[in-house]
């Protein structure tokens, strides 16, 4: 009865509920009174697994698969197909295959990994049953010895939780991590859980106050679906404590508050962001636009950390209803949005599996899974603003090979946030990276020791074999169009092969009149024509001009009459012009005027000019300046 009540609550159709009832009756007959090691009946276990999936709003065929999982060894396949259909039979076969695979003694057995991934690739929905089954099993883990409990918990934390993340099932990831952490570190788990319980009333009061304020500033300006407080996950708090160091005590953690805002559409998301930034101060480095640049598992949302009194910070997530459901439910949400053409997104979500399965060598497979599935990630940007996700400790050379194999092969170094760096330079989160190449460069065997990712190593080995077969003349006739990837801002007809950099003294931006000064290293330093320092070096001037391809971050400010909704209007204008916003802030300057500053990544010079035109059309805008 409880099961069918949940079915109605989750808004499954009458037909679905009837099919669930038929599956329940069938499973009860086949499984009978047989019990598991915990003393729980197999039937009860299957029902509980199905409930977990139902709470995750999984599609009907997955619910039926959960109810029936484990029955294939006792029931003829033809009977299953006749009663429940070919699709359910296929899912059951996949679930049975996964059920037979074990991660032995906490080790990554490559044959097991490959089988799990092959099964996942055939139909990722099968893994949902496995994950729900694992979550339900953890509830009865007390029947095992302490050593076995820890082994199973490590298996969950090291393999199944990251797998849930990669499939975009945030809800399963959080639950699996917390239950495993409770077993592996009960003392720390209890400390954090107790602290959260003791401070629950205070946090709830703070959250309600902020929500009330947000409702006030968004009223009559944007239609919101929902605003709700979010509880911070115990394991994520633990990881943050580890990152910040043991010296930072739990009660001093300032960002345990979370709010999620659901807006009707993407435009409304940016309107909300603008209104928030007009009222609150954003914590530096805490504005993340995953709508413009989704994460590797295609998670989409805007995150912004807002400063509160007494040093506290609230993290606000802004997204649409669809984004929210995809974030919580992952592949489970796919069936409800088939009509919205999500199949391409769905395919991209599991494309990492295909890449991993391309690795034939056992050690490469294990290494790739450790890095791509389990390892922490950093997000870096190309000069054009494209996001590239890499493992922690990745180098410039890793990045070059991630962009393109030929870029990696001919990489000689690069600029990270405008500074020249060598191939082995370690990257950090949010670095903007410009890869420099030379047509005479070729891969070296020592490069294998520089990169961290197995994919880069694989490309280097492949390229080494190819280059060894090529005659020397190749390096004199290498196709020049690859150099367009450099993303250099300016060019000189006098020194066409010289590297051009932007001078820090006068910070020229597209549209400025510029000149070049040839340095002793034969690098052209680009200055504004009115630069005082450049005047002193007139004997070394050369003619330079802007390339149309402009792909660096630029900072600009807008001075306008102070009014409610100004920042929101500006943000909407910038986003609709297809700029990626990295930072946004506002302040009052003088009587009745406000200054809004932005850090953005444009496509090209014309893109910048078009944006300025649009901004001047907004009510009250007085001035736009760069730098």
Tab-separated table of C-alpha atoms in Angstrom, residues 266-610:
chain	number	residue	atom	x	y	z
A	266	UNK	CA	17.664	31.085	-18.759
A	267	UNK	CA	17.039	34.818	-19.207
A	268	UNK	CA	15.323	34.946	-15.809
A	269	UNK	CA	18.355	33.198	-14.257
A	270	UNK	CA	20.591	36.084	-15.302
A	271	UNK	CA	18.009	38.666	-14.246
A	272	UNK	CA	17.989	37.099	-10.760
A	273	UNK	CA	21.804	37.147	-10.686
A	274	UNK	CA	21.821	40.841	-11.554
A	275	UNK	CA	19.286	41.677	-8.851
A	276	UNK	CA	21.287	39.724	-6.263
A	277	UNK	CA	24.521	41.499	-7.170
A	278	UNK	CA	22.807	44.864	-6.817
A	279	UNK	CA	21.840	44.036	-3.237
A	280	UNK	CA	24.649	41.784	-1.973
A	281	UNK	CA	28.424	41.715	-2.451
A	282	UNK	CA	29.719	38.648	-4.261
A	283	UNK	CA	32.669	36.887	-2.602
A	284	UNK	CA	35.684	37.153	-4.898
A	285	UNK	CA	36.133	34.070	-7.086
A	286	UNK	CA	32.727	32.649	-6.158
A	287	UNK	CA	30.763	33.498	-9.321
A	288	UNK	CA	30.575	30.369	-11.513
A	289	UNK	CA	28.479	30.303	-14.671
A	290	UNK	CA	27.863	26.616	-15.427
A	291	UNK	CA	24.946	27.553	-17.695
A	292	UNK	CA	27.279	29.130	-20.237
A	293	UNK	CA	29.975	26.540	-19.476
A	294	UNK	CA	28.467	23.261	-18.186
A	295	UNK	CA	30.561	20.861	-16.101
A	296	UNK	CA	31.951	17.690	-17.668
A	297	UNK	CA	28.815	15.762	-16.603
A	298	UNK	CA	26.732	18.568	-18.193
A	299	UNK	CA	25.555	19.990	-14.891
A	300	UNK	CA	24.151	23.495	-15.535
A	301	UNK	CA	23.539	26.243	-12.982
A	302	UNK	CA	24.826	29.649	-11.870
A	303	UNK	CA	26.637	29.601	-8.517
A	304	UNK	CA	27.417	32.773	-6.601
A	305	UNK	CA	28.741	33.211	-3.057
A	306	UNK	CA	27.131	36.242	-1.371
A	307	UNK	CA	28.726	37.919	1.634
A	308	UNK	CA	26.642	38.276	4.798
A	309	UNK	CA	27.330	40.038	8.118
A	310	UNK	CA	29.956	38.555	10.475
A	311	UNK	CA	31.979	37.055	7.629
A	312	UNK	CA	29.379	34.462	6.695
A	313	UNK	CA	28.751	33.445	3.079
A	314	UNK	CA	25.640	31.967	1.462
A	315	UNK	CA	26.032	29.989	-1.738
A	316	UNK	CA	23.148	30.631	-4.126
A	317	UNK	CA	22.416	28.323	-7.042
A	318	UNK	CA	20.248	29.733	-9.839
A	319	UNK	CA	18.811	27.431	-12.523
A	320	UNK	CA	15.690	26.364	-14.382
A	321	UNK	CA	13.357	23.533	-13.373
A	322	UNK	CA	14.762	21.300	-16.120
A	323	UNK	CA	18.358	21.986	-15.058
A	324	UNK	CA	17.393	21.169	-11.463
A	325	UNK	CA	15.866	17.833	-12.378
A	326	UNK	CA	18.824	16.868	-14.561
A	327	UNK	CA	21.194	17.815	-11.700
A	328	UNK	CA	19.355	15.715	-9.108
A	329	UNK	CA	18.283	12.779	-11.250
A	330	UNK	CA	20.785	12.592	-14.121
A	331	UNK	CA	19.923	9.931	-16.673
A	332	UNK	CA	16.647	9.317	-14.826
A	333	UNK	CA	15.401	12.711	-15.994
A	334	UNK	CA	16.097	11.883	-19.644
A	335	UNK	CA	12.865	9.974	-20.274
A	336	UNK	CA	10.699	12.935	-19.263
A	337	UNK	CA	12.470	15.339	-21.624
A	338	UNK	CA	12.742	13.259	-24.791
A	339	UNK	CA	10.368	15.667	-26.495
A	340	UNK	CA	12.761	18.520	-25.636
A	341	UNK	CA	15.532	17.009	-27.778
A	342	UNK	CA	17.795	16.116	-24.883
A	343	UNK	CA	19.181	13.058	-26.650
A	344	UNK	CA	22.284	14.905	-27.837
A	345	UNK	CA	22.973	16.102	-24.292
A	346	UNK	CA	22.314	12.593	-22.984
A	347	UNK	CA	24.828	11.123	-25.438
A	348	UNK	CA	27.473	13.671	-24.445
A	349	UNK	CA	26.895	12.785	-20.806
A	350	UNK	CA	28.186	9.264	-21.376
A	351	UNK	CA	30.765	10.087	-24.062
A	352	UNK	CA	33.568	9.836	-21.479
A	353	UNK	CA	32.819	6.086	-21.294
A	354	UNK	CA	33.531	5.633	-24.976
A	355	UNK	CA	36.849	7.454	-24.591
A	356	UNK	CA	37.892	5.286	-21.641
A	357	UNK	CA	36.952	2.066	-23.437
A	358	UNK	CA	39.208	3.052	-26.349
A	359	UNK	CA	42.172	2.361	-24.070
A	360	UNK	CA	43.337	-1.187	-24.715
A	361	UNK	CA	46.226	-1.485	-22.260
A	362	UNK	CA	45.245	-2.670	-18.779
A	363	UNK	CA	47.387	-0.126	-16.917
A	364	UNK	CA	46.070	2.723	-19.105
A	365	UNK	CA	42.472	1.696	-18.456
A	366	UNK	CA	43.010	1.664	-14.689
A	367	UNK	CA	44.911	4.973	-14.766
A	368	UNK	CA	42.257	6.646	-16.891
A	369	UNK	CA	39.451	5.488	-14.607
A	370	UNK	CA	41.353	6.676	-11.537
A	371	UNK	CA	41.913	10.109	-13.071
A	372	UNK	CA	38.740	10.588	-15.138
A	373	UNK	CA	36.264	8.978	-12.746
A	374	UNK	CA	37.727	9.259	-9.245
A	375	UNK	CA	40.204	12.134	-9.427
A	376	UNK	CA	39.512	15.709	-8.417
A	377	UNK	CA	39.160	18.071	-11.342
A	378	UNK	CA	40.085	21.622	-12.242
A	379	UNK	CA	38.381	23.756	-14.868
A	380	UNK	CA	40.518	25.854	-17.193
A	381	UNK	CA	39.599	28.070	-20.124
A	382	UNK	CA	40.811	28.550	-23.659
A	383	UNK	CA	41.265	32.197	-24.700
A	384	UNK	CA	37.851	31.914	-26.408
A	385	UNK	CA	36.234	30.963	-23.106
A	386	UNK	CA	35.703	27.246	-23.807
A	387	UNK	CA	35.889	25.167	-20.622
A	388	UNK	CA	38.347	22.292	-20.444
A	389	UNK	CA	38.218	19.963	-17.457
A	390	UNK	CA	41.504	18.375	-16.395
A	391	UNK	CA	42.761	16.330	-13.462
A	392	UNK	CA	44.409	18.118	-10.554
A	393	UNK	CA	48.167	18.564	-11.231
A	394	UNK	CA	47.593	18.621	-15.006
A	395	UNK	CA	50.277	20.487	-16.940
A	396	UNK	CA	50.223	22.890	-19.865
A	397	UNK	CA	51.079	19.945	-22.126
A	398	UNK	CA	48.002	18.024	-20.866
A	399	UNK	CA	45.897	21.029	-21.821
A	400	UNK	CA	47.493	21.296	-25.278
A	401	UNK	CA	46.713	17.652	-26.071
A	402	UNK	CA	43.190	18.044	-24.739
A	403	UNK	CA	42.566	20.900	-27.186
A	404	UNK	CA	43.889	18.928	-30.179
A	405	UNK	CA	46.512	16.261	-30.842
A	406	UNK	CA	48.352	18.494	-33.349
A	407	UNK	CA	48.352	21.398	-30.892
A	408	UNK	CA	50.024	19.100	-28.348
A	409	UNK	CA	52.551	17.770	-30.855
A	410	UNK	CA	53.783	21.257	-31.755
A	411	UNK	CA	53.438	22.934	-28.353
A	412	UNK	CA	56.487	24.954	-27.244
A	413	UNK	CA	54.962	26.570	-24.158
A	414	UNK	CA	52.117	28.911	-23.434
A	415	UNK	CA	50.654	31.823	-21.560
A	416	UNK	CA	48.700	31.161	-18.390
A	417	UNK	CA	46.740	34.228	-17.297
A	418	UNK	CA	49.010	36.261	-19.580
A	419	UNK	CA	52.329	34.932	-18.228
A	420	UNK	CA	54.731	32.780	-20.261
A	421	UNK	CA	55.090	29.240	-18.869
A	422	UNK	CA	56.921	26.021	-19.922
A	423	UNK	CA	55.330	22.693	-20.933
A	424	UNK	CA	55.594	21.224	-17.425
A	425	UNK	CA	53.841	24.164	-15.717
A	426	UNK	CA	51.089	22.871	-13.385
A	427	UNK	CA	47.679	24.391	-13.972
A	428	UNK	CA	45.200	25.685	-11.420
A	429	UNK	CA	41.444	26.071	-11.366
A	430	UNK	CA	40.100	28.846	-13.644
A	431	UNK	CA	43.418	29.481	-15.403
A	432	UNK	CA	43.040	31.021	-18.865
A	433	UNK	CA	45.477	29.215	-21.141
A	434	UNK	CA	46.860	30.198	-24.510
A	435	UNK	CA	48.918	27.439	-26.133
A	436	UNK	CA	51.925	28.511	-28.182
A	437	UNK	CA	53.094	26.277	-31.020
A	438	UNK	CA	55.946	26.119	-33.469
A	439	UNK	CA	55.694	24.208	-36.720
A	440	UNK	CA	59.212	22.818	-36.176
A	441	UNK	CA	58.376	21.364	-32.766
A	442	UNK	CA	57.797	17.621	-32.464
A	443	UNK	CA	56.855	15.330	-29.549
A	444	UNK	CA	59.654	13.963	-27.349
A	445	UNK	CA	59.757	10.742	-25.356
A	446	UNK	CA	60.335	12.725	-22.163
A	447	UNK	CA	56.921	14.314	-22.590
A	448	UNK	CA	55.295	11.107	-21.326
A	449	UNK	CA	56.677	11.956	-17.872
A	450	UNK	CA	55.364	15.534	-18.045
A	451	UNK	CA	51.662	14.780	-18.619
A	452	UNK	CA	49.329	13.360	-15.977
A	453	UNK	CA	46.434	12.016	-18.059
A	454	UNK	CA	46.508	8.625	-19.786
A	455	UNK	CA	44.828	10.136	-22.854
A	456	UNK	CA	47.709	12.592	-23.339
A	457	UNK	CA	50.226	9.762	-22.897
A	458	UNK	CA	48.356	7.681	-25.442
A	459	UNK	CA	48.410	10.552	-27.964
A	460	UNK	CA	52.134	11.167	-27.374
A	461	UNK	CA	53.009	7.489	-27.947
A	462	UNK	CA	50.886	7.401	-31.091
A	463	UNK	CA	52.459	10.599	-32.413
A	464	UNK	CA	56.007	9.433	-31.640
A	465	UNK	CA	55.460	6.396	-33.857
A	466	UNK	CA	54.039	8.539	-36.654
A	467	UNK	CA	56.771	11.190	-36.462
A	468	UNK	CA	59.516	8.548	-36.528
A	469	UNK	CA	58.234	7.476	-39.944
A	470	UNK	CA	58.216	11.005	-41.424
A	471	UNK	CA	61.112	12.505	-43.419
A	472	UNK	CA	62.781	15.666	-42.146
A	473	UNK	CA	61.195	17.717	-44.968
A	474	UNK	CA	57.870	17.390	-43.099
A	475	UNK	CA	58.923	19.985	-40.575
A	476	UNK	CA	59.571	22.541	-43.322
A	477	UNK	CA	56.222	21.971	-45.031
A	478	UNK	CA	53.904	21.645	-42.002
A	479	UNK	CA	50.492	23.167	-42.748
A	480	UNK	CA	50.388	26.728	-41.412
A	481	UNK	CA	46.684	26.927	-40.571
A	482	UNK	CA	47.246	25.236	-37.204
A	483	UNK	CA	48.937	28.446	-36.013
A	484	UNK	CA	45.528	30.105	-35.976
A	485	UNK	CA	44.952	28.275	-32.668
A	486	UNK	CA	47.434	30.662	-31.006
A	487	UNK	CA	44.782	33.318	-30.476
A	488	UNK	CA	47.304	36.191	-30.701
A	489	UNK	CA	45.547	39.531	-30.366
A	490	UNK	CA	47.599	41.664	-32.715
A	491	UNK	CA	49.727	41.110	-35.778
A	492	UNK	CA	52.647	42.847	-37.469
A	493	UNK	CA	53.359	42.733	-41.177
A	494	UNK	CA	56.986	43.691	-40.485
A	495	UNK	CA	57.513	40.783	-38.073
A	496	UNK	CA	54.797	38.294	-39.128
A	497	UNK	CA	56.174	35.432	-36.989
A	498	UNK	CA	56.819	37.454	-33.854
A	499	UNK	CA	54.852	36.873	-30.669
A	500	UNK	CA	52.745	39.885	-29.709
A	501	UNK	CA	51.837	40.696	-26.108
A	502	UNK	CA	49.723	43.422	-24.521
A	503	UNK	CA	51.631	45.981	-22.451
A	504	UNK	CA	50.588	46.138	-18.805
A	505	UNK	CA	51.390	49.861	-18.492
A	506	UNK	CA	48.533	51.115	-20.685
A	507	UNK	CA	46.413	47.926	-21.094
A	508	UNK	CA	45.216	48.367	-24.698
A	509	UNK	CA	41.862	46.875	-25.616
A	510	UNK	CA	40.259	46.214	-29.016
A	511	UNK	CA	39.371	49.441	-30.738
A	512	UNK	CA	42.275	51.432	-29.237
A	513	UNK	CA	44.835	52.879	-31.618
A	514	UNK	CA	47.991	50.850	-31.034
A	515	UNK	CA	51.675	50.584	-31.882
A	516	UNK	CA	54.281	47.913	-31.250
A	517	UNK	CA	57.702	48.053	-29.602
A	518	UNK	CA	60.196	45.304	-30.472
A	519	UNK	CA	61.871	44.003	-27.297
A	520	UNK	CA	65.371	42.533	-27.050
A	521	UNK	CA	63.809	39.071	-27.150
A	522	UNK	CA	62.144	39.919	-30.476
A	523	UNK	CA	58.719	39.971	-28.825
A	524	UNK	CA	56.391	42.811	-29.831
A	525	UNK	CA	54.958	44.678	-26.854
A	526	UNK	CA	51.686	46.355	-27.884
A	527	UNK	CA	50.861	49.812	-26.440
A	528	UNK	CA	48.233	52.477	-26.892
A	529	UNK	CA	49.488	55.285	-29.157
A	530	UNK	CA	49.073	57.740	-26.266
A	531	UNK	CA	51.140	55.644	-23.845
A	532	UNK	CA	53.787	57.764	-22.072
A	533	UNK	CA	56.237	54.859	-21.789
A	534	UNK	CA	55.884	54.046	-25.488
A	535	UNK	CA	56.808	57.656	-26.399
A	536	UNK	CA	60.292	57.107	-24.940
A	537	UNK	CA	60.918	54.107	-27.246
A	538	UNK	CA	59.997	55.690	-30.591
A	539	UNK	CA	63.167	54.313	-32.252
A	540	UNK	CA	61.797	50.770	-31.801
A	541	UNK	CA	58.214	51.341	-32.947
A	542	UNK	CA	56.653	48.972	-35.471
A	543	UNK	CA	53.231	49.001	-37.055
A	544	UNK	CA	50.693	46.561	-35.549
A	545	UNK	CA	46.937	46.106	-35.882
A	546	UNK	CA	44.203	44.223	-34.053
A	547	UNK	CA	43.280	40.804	-35.346
A	548	UNK	CA	39.535	40.370	-35.638
A	549	UNK	CA	39.803	37.202	-33.498
A	550	UNK	CA	39.921	38.651	-29.998
A	551	UNK	CA	39.794	35.959	-27.344
A	552	UNK	CA	41.101	37.192	-24.012
A	553	UNK	CA	39.259	38.303	-20.895
A	554	UNK	CA	38.479	42.028	-20.885
A	555	UNK	CA	37.291	44.213	-18.049
A	556	UNK	CA	34.997	47.161	-18.579
A	557	UNK	CA	32.795	49.420	-16.497
A	558	UNK	CA	29.496	51.152	-17.165
A	559	UNK	CA	28.572	54.407	-15.429
A	560	UNK	CA	24.817	55.070	-15.382
A	561	UNK	CA	22.033	56.705	-13.412
A	562	UNK	CA	21.433	54.650	-10.292
A	563	UNK	CA	18.160	52.720	-10.497
A	564	UNK	CA	16.650	49.429	-9.427
A	565	UNK	CA	17.325	46.664	-11.956
A	566	UNK	CA	20.336	48.379	-13.593
A	567	UNK	CA	22.772	45.512	-13.026
A	568	UNK	CA	20.156	42.942	-14.053
A	569	UNK	CA	19.510	44.843	-17.320
A	570	UNK	CA	23.233	45.034	-18.053
A	571	UNK	CA	23.792	41.336	-17.328
A	572	UNK	CA	20.904	40.363	-19.576
A	573	UNK	CA	22.279	42.568	-22.363
A	574	UNK	CA	25.751	41.026	-22.028
A	575	UNK	CA	24.512	37.421	-21.893
A	576	UNK	CA	22.098	37.889	-24.803
A	577	UNK	CA	25.035	39.246	-26.805
A	578	UNK	CA	26.619	35.814	-26.142
A	579	UNK	CA	29.420	36.961	-23.850
A	580	UNK	CA	30.591	34.769	-21.000
A	581	UNK	CA	30.540	36.724	-17.726
A	582	UNK	CA	33.369	35.874	-15.322
A	583	UNK	CA	32.764	38.631	-12.747
A	584	UNK	CA	30.131	41.281	-12.088
A	585	UNK	CA	29.893	43.911	-9.377
A	586	UNK	CA	28.275	47.295	-8.741
A	587	UNK	CA	28.896	50.314	-6.544
A	588	UNK	CA	27.550	53.841	-6.073
A	589	UNK	CA	29.762	56.639	-7.417
A	590	UNK	CA	28.811	60.232	-6.686
A	591	UNK	CA	25.295	61.564	-6.425
A	592	UNK	CA	22.691	59.340	-8.056
A	593	UNK	CA	25.127	57.370	-10.207
A	594	UNK	CA	26.268	53.744	-10.164
A	595	UNK	CA	29.279	52.010	-11.693
A	596	UNK	CA	28.854	48.376	-12.803
A	597	UNK	CA	32.049	46.455	-13.627
A	598	UNK	CA	32.324	43.230	-15.619
A	599	UNK	CA	34.994	40.723	-16.603
A	600	UNK	CA	33.924	39.011	-19.839
A	601	UNK	CA	35.240	36.895	-22.694
A	602	UNK	CA	34.210	38.180	-26.142
A	603	UNK	CA	34.458	36.405	-29.484
A	604	UNK	CA	36.112	39.152	-31.516
A	605	UNK	CA	36.558	42.889	-31.914
A	606	UNK	CA	33.224	43.371	-33.696
A	607	UNK	CA	31.591	41.488	-30.827
A	608	UNK	CA	32.926	44.079	-28.359
A	609	UNK	CA	31.827	47.009	-30.505
A	610	UNK	CA	28.309	45.553	-30.876
